[in-house]
Amino acid sequence: TLAQVESTEALRRDTTEREAERSHQDNADYWSRRFNTSLAIGNGAGFALVTGALLQSEHLDQAVVFAWAPMCLFGPGLICAGALPWLLWAQRRYPREARGIRFTSTACTTSGAGFFVAAIVIAILTVSDAQKNSSMVAKAQRQVEGAELAKRWLAAGLPLPPRKDLD
């Protein structure tokens, strides 16, 4: 009877350990799939957003210059993230090649995340530079308009108004 109790207890421990391992693996697979799905959605949304902004631009030739780098990063990120479901399928279909496929899927995940982060950083820097350059152009235009106005003012024979920055 004691041997039977020990055998039952060993079987229960073994079953519990297997269940815990399976639960851990299912949990890891769940979060991995969720991360990869989010990565694919993020790269796809970024690519669609940049493409949409490009197509709505009044000056397409100038917009292409700004959109080129983010599109060249979101596109490959989308391809890397989109390949992951195929790799997961291949891993189950070809168990002998599981190690190589796992390495490839890890490389695709890392690359997709890297492309996404790089595209976001490039897009932010591009917009920031464009805003800075836009304000510099506006300031230069105001200075040119002020100089033209002063020339017209003097040509009309009127004295220049006092400048506020000299008071």
PDB file of C-alpha atoms in Angstrom:
ATOM      1  CA  THR A   1       0.000   0.000   0.000  1.00  0.00           C
ATOM      2  CA  LEU A   2       2.861   2.357   0.850  1.00  0.00           C
ATOM      3  CA  ALA A   3       4.453   1.705  -2.540  1.00  0.00           C
ATOM      4  CA  GLN A   4       1.143   2.427  -4.228  1.00  0.00           C
ATOM      5  CA  VAL A   5       0.765   5.723  -2.325  1.00  0.00           C
ATOM      6  CA  GLU A   6       4.322   6.728  -3.265  1.00  0.00           C
ATOM      7  CA  SER A   7       3.670   5.807  -6.888  1.00  0.00           C
ATOM      8  CA  THR A   8       0.470   7.837  -6.926  1.00  0.00           C
ATOM      9  CA  GLU A   9       2.255  10.768  -5.290  1.00  0.00           C
ATOM     10  CA  ALA A  10       5.096  10.596  -7.854  1.00  0.00           C
ATOM     11  CA  LEU A  11       2.576  10.484 -10.685  1.00  0.00           C
ATOM     12  CA  ARG A  12       0.729  13.495  -9.205  1.00  0.00           C
ATOM     13  CA  ARG A  13       4.019  15.469  -8.892  1.00  0.00           C
ATOM     14  CA  ASP A  14       4.969  14.559 -12.454  1.00  0.00           C
ATOM     15  CA  THR A  15       1.561  15.638 -13.741  1.00  0.00           C
ATOM     16  CA  THR A  16       1.736  18.885 -11.767  1.00  0.00           C
ATOM     17  CA  GLU A  17       5.200  19.656 -13.153  1.00  0.00           C
ATOM     18  CA  ARG A  18       4.056  18.961 -16.718  1.00  0.00           C
ATOM     19  CA  GLU A  19       0.991  21.154 -16.266  1.00  0.00           C
ATOM     20  CA  ALA A  20       3.120  23.972 -14.850  1.00  0.00           C
ATOM     21  CA  GLU A  21       5.600  23.682 -17.752  1.00  0.00           C
ATOM     22  CA  ARG A  22       2.780  23.635 -20.312  1.00  0.00           C
ATOM     23  CA  SER A  23       1.122  26.608 -18.653  1.00  0.00           C
ATOM     24  CA  HIS A  24       4.416  28.513 -18.658  1.00  0.00           C
ATOM     25  CA  GLN A  25       4.997  27.680 -22.337  1.00  0.00           C
ATOM     26  CA  ASP A  26       1.413  28.645 -23.270  1.00  0.00           C
ATOM     27  CA  ASN A  27       1.831  31.932 -21.406  1.00  0.00           C
ATOM     28  CA  ALA A  28       5.143  32.668 -23.178  1.00  0.00           C
ATOM     29  CA  ASP A  29       3.645  31.773 -26.560  1.00  0.00           C
ATOM     30  CA  TYR A  30       0.622  33.979 -25.865  1.00  0.00           C
ATOM     31  CA  TRP A  31       2.713  37.044 -25.028  1.00  0.00           C
ATOM     32  CA  SER A  32       5.104  36.365 -27.893  1.00  0.00           C
ATOM     33  CA  ARG A  33       2.229  36.235 -30.390  1.00  0.00           C
ATOM     34  CA  ARG A  34       0.716  39.337 -28.860  1.00  0.00           C
ATOM     35  CA  PHE A  35       4.009  41.259 -29.105  1.00  0.00           C
ATOM     36  CA  ASN A  36       4.515  40.152 -32.714  1.00  0.00           C
ATOM     37  CA  THR A  37       0.966  41.164 -33.615  1.00  0.00           C
ATOM     38  CA  SER A  38       1.486  44.581 -32.030  1.00  0.00           C
ATOM     39  CA  LEU A  39       4.749  44.933 -33.905  1.00  0.00           C
ATOM     40  CA  ALA A  40       3.080  44.128 -37.227  1.00  0.00           C
ATOM     41  CA  ILE A  41       0.229  46.544 -36.514  1.00  0.00           C
ATOM     42  CA  GLY A  42       2.645  49.309 -35.473  1.00  0.00           C
ATOM     43  CA  ASN A  43       4.798  48.963 -38.594  1.00  0.00           C
ATOM     44  CA  GLY A  44       1.720  48.725 -40.823  1.00  0.00           C
ATOM     45  CA  ALA A  45       0.081  51.751 -39.222  1.00  0.00           C
ATOM     46  CA  GLY A  46       3.289  53.769 -39.496  1.00  0.00           C
ATOM     47  CA  PHE A  47       3.698  52.837 -43.153  1.00  0.00           C
ATOM     48  CA  ALA A  48       0.044  53.686 -43.881  1.00  0.00           C
ATOM     49  CA  LEU A  49       0.262  56.980 -41.985  1.00  0.00           C
ATOM     50  CA  VAL A  50       3.403  58.142 -43.791  1.00  0.00           C
ATOM     51  CA  THR A  51       2.033  57.021 -47.158  1.00  0.00           C
ATOM     52  CA  GLY A  52      -1.294  58.769 -46.500  1.00  0.00           C
ATOM     53  CA  ALA A  53       0.432  61.990 -45.510  1.00  0.00           C
ATOM     54  CA  LEU A  54       2.633  61.740 -48.587  1.00  0.00           C
ATOM     55  CA  LEU A  55      -0.327  61.309 -50.923  1.00  0.00           C
ATOM     56  CA  GLN A  56      -2.241  64.204 -49.350  1.00  0.00           C
ATOM     57  CA  SER A  57       0.671  66.603 -49.678  1.00  0.00           C
ATOM     58  CA  GLU A  58       0.346  69.581 -52.015  1.00  0.00           C
ATOM     59  CA  HIS A  59       4.037  69.404 -52.908  1.00  0.00           C
ATOM     60  CA  LEU A  60       4.614  65.725 -53.601  1.00  0.00           C
ATOM     61  CA  ASP A  61       8.256  66.175 -54.599  1.00  0.00           C
ATOM     62  CA  GLN A  62       9.109  67.798 -51.255  1.00  0.00           C
ATOM     63  CA  ALA A  63       6.999  65.355 -49.252  1.00  0.00           C
ATOM     64  CA  VAL A  64       8.824  62.385 -50.794  1.00  0.00           C
ATOM     65  CA  VAL A  65      12.095  63.732 -49.377  1.00  0.00           C
ATOM     66  CA  PHE A  66      10.613  63.816 -45.863  1.00  0.00           C
ATOM     67  CA  ALA A  67       8.718  60.513 -46.137  1.00  0.00           C
ATOM     68  CA  TRP A  68      11.405  58.420 -47.820  1.00  0.00           C
ATOM     69  CA  ALA A  69      13.433  57.417 -44.744  1.00  0.00           C
ATOM     70  CA  PRO A  70      10.467  56.444 -42.507  1.00  0.00           C
ATOM     71  CA  MET A  71       8.867  54.489 -45.353  1.00  0.00           C
ATOM     72  CA  CYS A  72      12.152  52.647 -45.990  1.00  0.00           C
ATOM     73  CA  LEU A  73      12.141  51.587 -42.333  1.00  0.00           C
ATOM     74  CA  PHE A  74       8.440  50.878 -41.743  1.00  0.00           C
ATOM     75  CA  GLY A  75       8.267  48.734 -44.913  1.00  0.00           C
ATOM     76  CA  PRO A  76      10.948  46.190 -43.980  1.00  0.00           C
ATOM     77  CA  GLY A  77       9.645  46.216 -40.391  1.00  0.00           C
ATOM     78  CA  LEU A  78       6.239  45.267 -41.727  1.00  0.00           C
ATOM     79  CA  ILE A  79       7.749  42.476 -43.827  1.00  0.00           C
ATOM     80  CA  CYS A  80       9.749  41.108 -40.861  1.00  0.00           C
ATOM     81  CA  ALA A  81       6.733  41.193 -38.563  1.00  0.00           C
ATOM     82  CA  GLY A  82       4.496  39.723 -41.271  1.00  0.00           C
ATOM     83  CA  ALA A  83       6.852  36.751 -41.741  1.00  0.00           C
ATOM     84  CA  LEU A  84       6.473  35.657 -38.117  1.00  0.00           C
ATOM     85  CA  PRO A  85       3.174  33.749 -38.486  1.00  0.00           C
ATOM     86  CA  TRP A  86       4.692  31.779 -41.368  1.00  0.00           C
ATOM     87  CA  LEU A  87       7.728  30.968 -39.260  1.00  0.00           C
ATOM     88  CA  LEU A  88       5.548  29.814 -36.354  1.00  0.00           C
ATOM     89  CA  TRP A  89       3.651  27.569 -38.767  1.00  0.00           C
ATOM     90  CA  ALA A  90       6.915  26.218 -40.206  1.00  0.00           C
ATOM     91  CA  GLN A  91       8.221  25.507 -36.707  1.00  0.00           C
ATOM     92  CA  ARG A  92       5.277  23.202 -36.029  1.00  0.00           C
ATOM     93  CA  ARG A  93       5.246  21.725 -39.523  1.00  0.00           C
ATOM     94  CA  TYR A  94       8.971  20.937 -39.596  1.00  0.00           C
ATOM     95  CA  PRO A  95      10.012  19.993 -36.050  1.00  0.00           C
ATOM     96  CA  ARG A  96      13.488  18.892 -37.172  1.00  0.00           C
ATOM     97  CA  GLU A  97      14.228  22.455 -38.310  1.00  0.00           C
ATOM     98  CA  ALA A  98      12.707  24.052 -35.204  1.00  0.00           C
ATOM     99  CA  ARG A  99      16.002  25.420 -33.907  1.00  0.00           C
ATOM    100  CA  GLY A 100      16.861  27.252 -37.143  1.00  0.00           C
ATOM    101  CA  ILE A 101      13.312  28.508 -37.545  1.00  0.00           C
ATOM    102  CA  ARG A 102      13.301  29.744 -33.947  1.00  0.00           C
ATOM    103  CA  PHE A 103      16.549  31.631 -34.610  1.00  0.00           C
ATOM    104  CA  THR A 104      15.057  33.150 -37.772  1.00  0.00           C
ATOM    105  CA  SER A 105      11.878  34.186 -35.966  1.00  0.00           C
ATOM    106  CA  THR A 106      13.938  35.798 -33.200  1.00  0.00           C
ATOM    107  CA  ALA A 107      15.957  37.660 -35.825  1.00  0.00           C
ATOM    108  CA  CYS A 108      12.751  38.794 -37.566  1.00  0.00           C
ATOM    109  CA  THR A 109      11.229  39.960 -34.287  1.00  0.00           C
ATOM    110  CA  THR A 110      14.364  41.879 -33.347  1.00  0.00           C
ATOM    111  CA  SER A 111      14.671  43.379 -36.819  1.00  0.00           C
ATOM    112  CA  GLY A 112      10.999  44.339 -36.937  1.00  0.00           C
ATOM    113  CA  ALA A 113      11.250  46.059 -33.553  1.00  0.00           C
ATOM    114  CA  GLY A 114      14.480  47.788 -34.577  1.00  0.00           C
ATOM    115  CA  PHE A 115      12.970  49.031 -37.840  1.00  0.00           C
ATOM    116  CA  PHE A 116       9.925  50.311 -35.953  1.00  0.00           C
ATOM    117  CA  VAL A 117      11.958  52.226 -33.365  1.00  0.00           C
ATOM    118  CA  ALA A 118      14.319  53.632 -36.006  1.00  0.00           C
ATOM    119  CA  ALA A 119      11.397  54.748 -38.190  1.00  0.00           C
ATOM    120  CA  ILE A 120       9.716  56.514 -35.275  1.00  0.00           C
ATOM    121  CA  VAL A 121      12.955  58.283 -34.298  1.00  0.00           C
ATOM    122  CA  ILE A 122      13.670  59.314 -37.904  1.00  0.00           C
ATOM    123  CA  ALA A 123      10.108  60.574 -38.349  1.00  0.00           C
ATOM    124  CA  ILE A 124      10.274  62.632 -35.147  1.00  0.00           C
ATOM    125  CA  LEU A 125      13.653  64.119 -36.092  1.00  0.00           C
ATOM    126  CA  THR A 126      12.450  64.887 -39.621  1.00  0.00           C
ATOM    127  CA  VAL A 127       9.317  66.659 -38.387  1.00  0.00           C
ATOM    128  CA  SER A 128      11.341  68.536 -35.767  1.00  0.00           C
ATOM    129  CA  ASP A 129      13.874  69.694 -38.381  1.00  0.00           C
ATOM    130  CA  ALA A 130      11.079  70.659 -40.770  1.00  0.00           C
ATOM    131  CA  GLN A 131       9.401  72.779 -38.088  1.00  0.00           C
ATOM    132  CA  LYS A 132      12.698  74.456 -37.202  1.00  0.00           C
ATOM    133  CA  ASN A 133      13.461  75.159 -40.855  1.00  0.00           C
ATOM    134  CA  SER A 134       9.921  76.405 -41.404  1.00  0.00           C
ATOM    135  CA  SER A 135      10.259  78.926 -38.577  1.00  0.00           C
ATOM    136  CA  MET A 136      13.624  80.077 -39.957  1.00  0.00           C
ATOM    137  CA  VAL A 137      12.087  80.559 -43.419  1.00  0.00           C
ATOM    138  CA  ALA A 138       9.167  82.501 -41.925  1.00  0.00           C
ATOM    139  CA  LYS A 139      11.559  84.739 -39.986  1.00  0.00           C
ATOM    140  CA  ALA A 140      13.628  85.381 -43.137  1.00  0.00           C
ATOM    141  CA  GLN A 141      10.468  86.213 -45.071  1.00  0.00           C
ATOM    142  CA  ARG A 142       9.418  88.725 -42.401  1.00  0.00           C
ATOM    143  CA  GLN A 143      12.854  90.348 -42.574  1.00  0.00           C
ATOM    144  CA  VAL A 144      12.697  90.581 -46.382  1.00  0.00           C
ATOM    145  CA  GLU A 145       9.162  91.981 -46.233  1.00  0.00           C
ATOM    146  CA  GLY A 146      10.298  94.507 -43.635  1.00  0.00           C
ATOM    147  CA  ALA A 147      13.232  95.573 -45.817  1.00  0.00           C
ATOM    148  CA  GLU A 148      10.948  95.932 -48.852  1.00  0.00           C
ATOM    149  CA  LEU A 149       8.476  97.967 -46.811  1.00  0.00           C
ATOM    150  CA  ALA A 150      11.294 100.224 -45.594  1.00  0.00           C
ATOM    151  CA  LYS A 151      12.455 100.806 -49.195  1.00  0.00           C
ATOM    152  CA  ARG A 152       8.931 101.737 -50.278  1.00  0.00           C
ATOM    153  CA  TRP A 153       8.541 103.939 -47.237  1.00  0.00           C
ATOM    154  CA  LEU A 154      11.748 105.828 -48.030  1.00  0.00           C
ATOM    155  CA  ALA A 155      10.874 106.018 -51.769  1.00  0.00           C
ATOM    156  CA  ALA A 156       7.632 107.742 -50.804  1.00  0.00           C
ATOM    157  CA  GLY A 157       9.703 110.338 -48.908  1.00  0.00           C
ATOM    158  CA  LEU A 158       8.439 109.419 -45.479  1.00  0.00           C
ATOM    159  CA  PRO A 159      10.717 109.241 -42.437  1.00  0.00           C
ATOM    160  CA  LEU A 160      11.263 105.768 -40.999  1.00  0.00           C
ATOM    161  CA  PRO A 161       9.176 105.055 -37.893  1.00  0.00           C
ATOM    162  CA  PRO A 162      11.134 104.594 -34.666  1.00  0.00           C
ATOM    163  CA  ARG A 163      12.094 100.974 -34.040  1.00  0.00           C
ATOM    164  CA  LYS A 164      10.718  99.433 -30.909  1.00  0.00           C
ATOM    165  CA  ASP A 165      13.853  97.374 -30.226  1.00  0.00           C
ATOM    166  CA  LEU A 166      15.971 100.562 -29.957  1.00  0.00           C
ATOM    167  CA  ASP A 167      13.804 102.198 -27.293  1.00  0.00           C
TER     168      ASP A 167
END
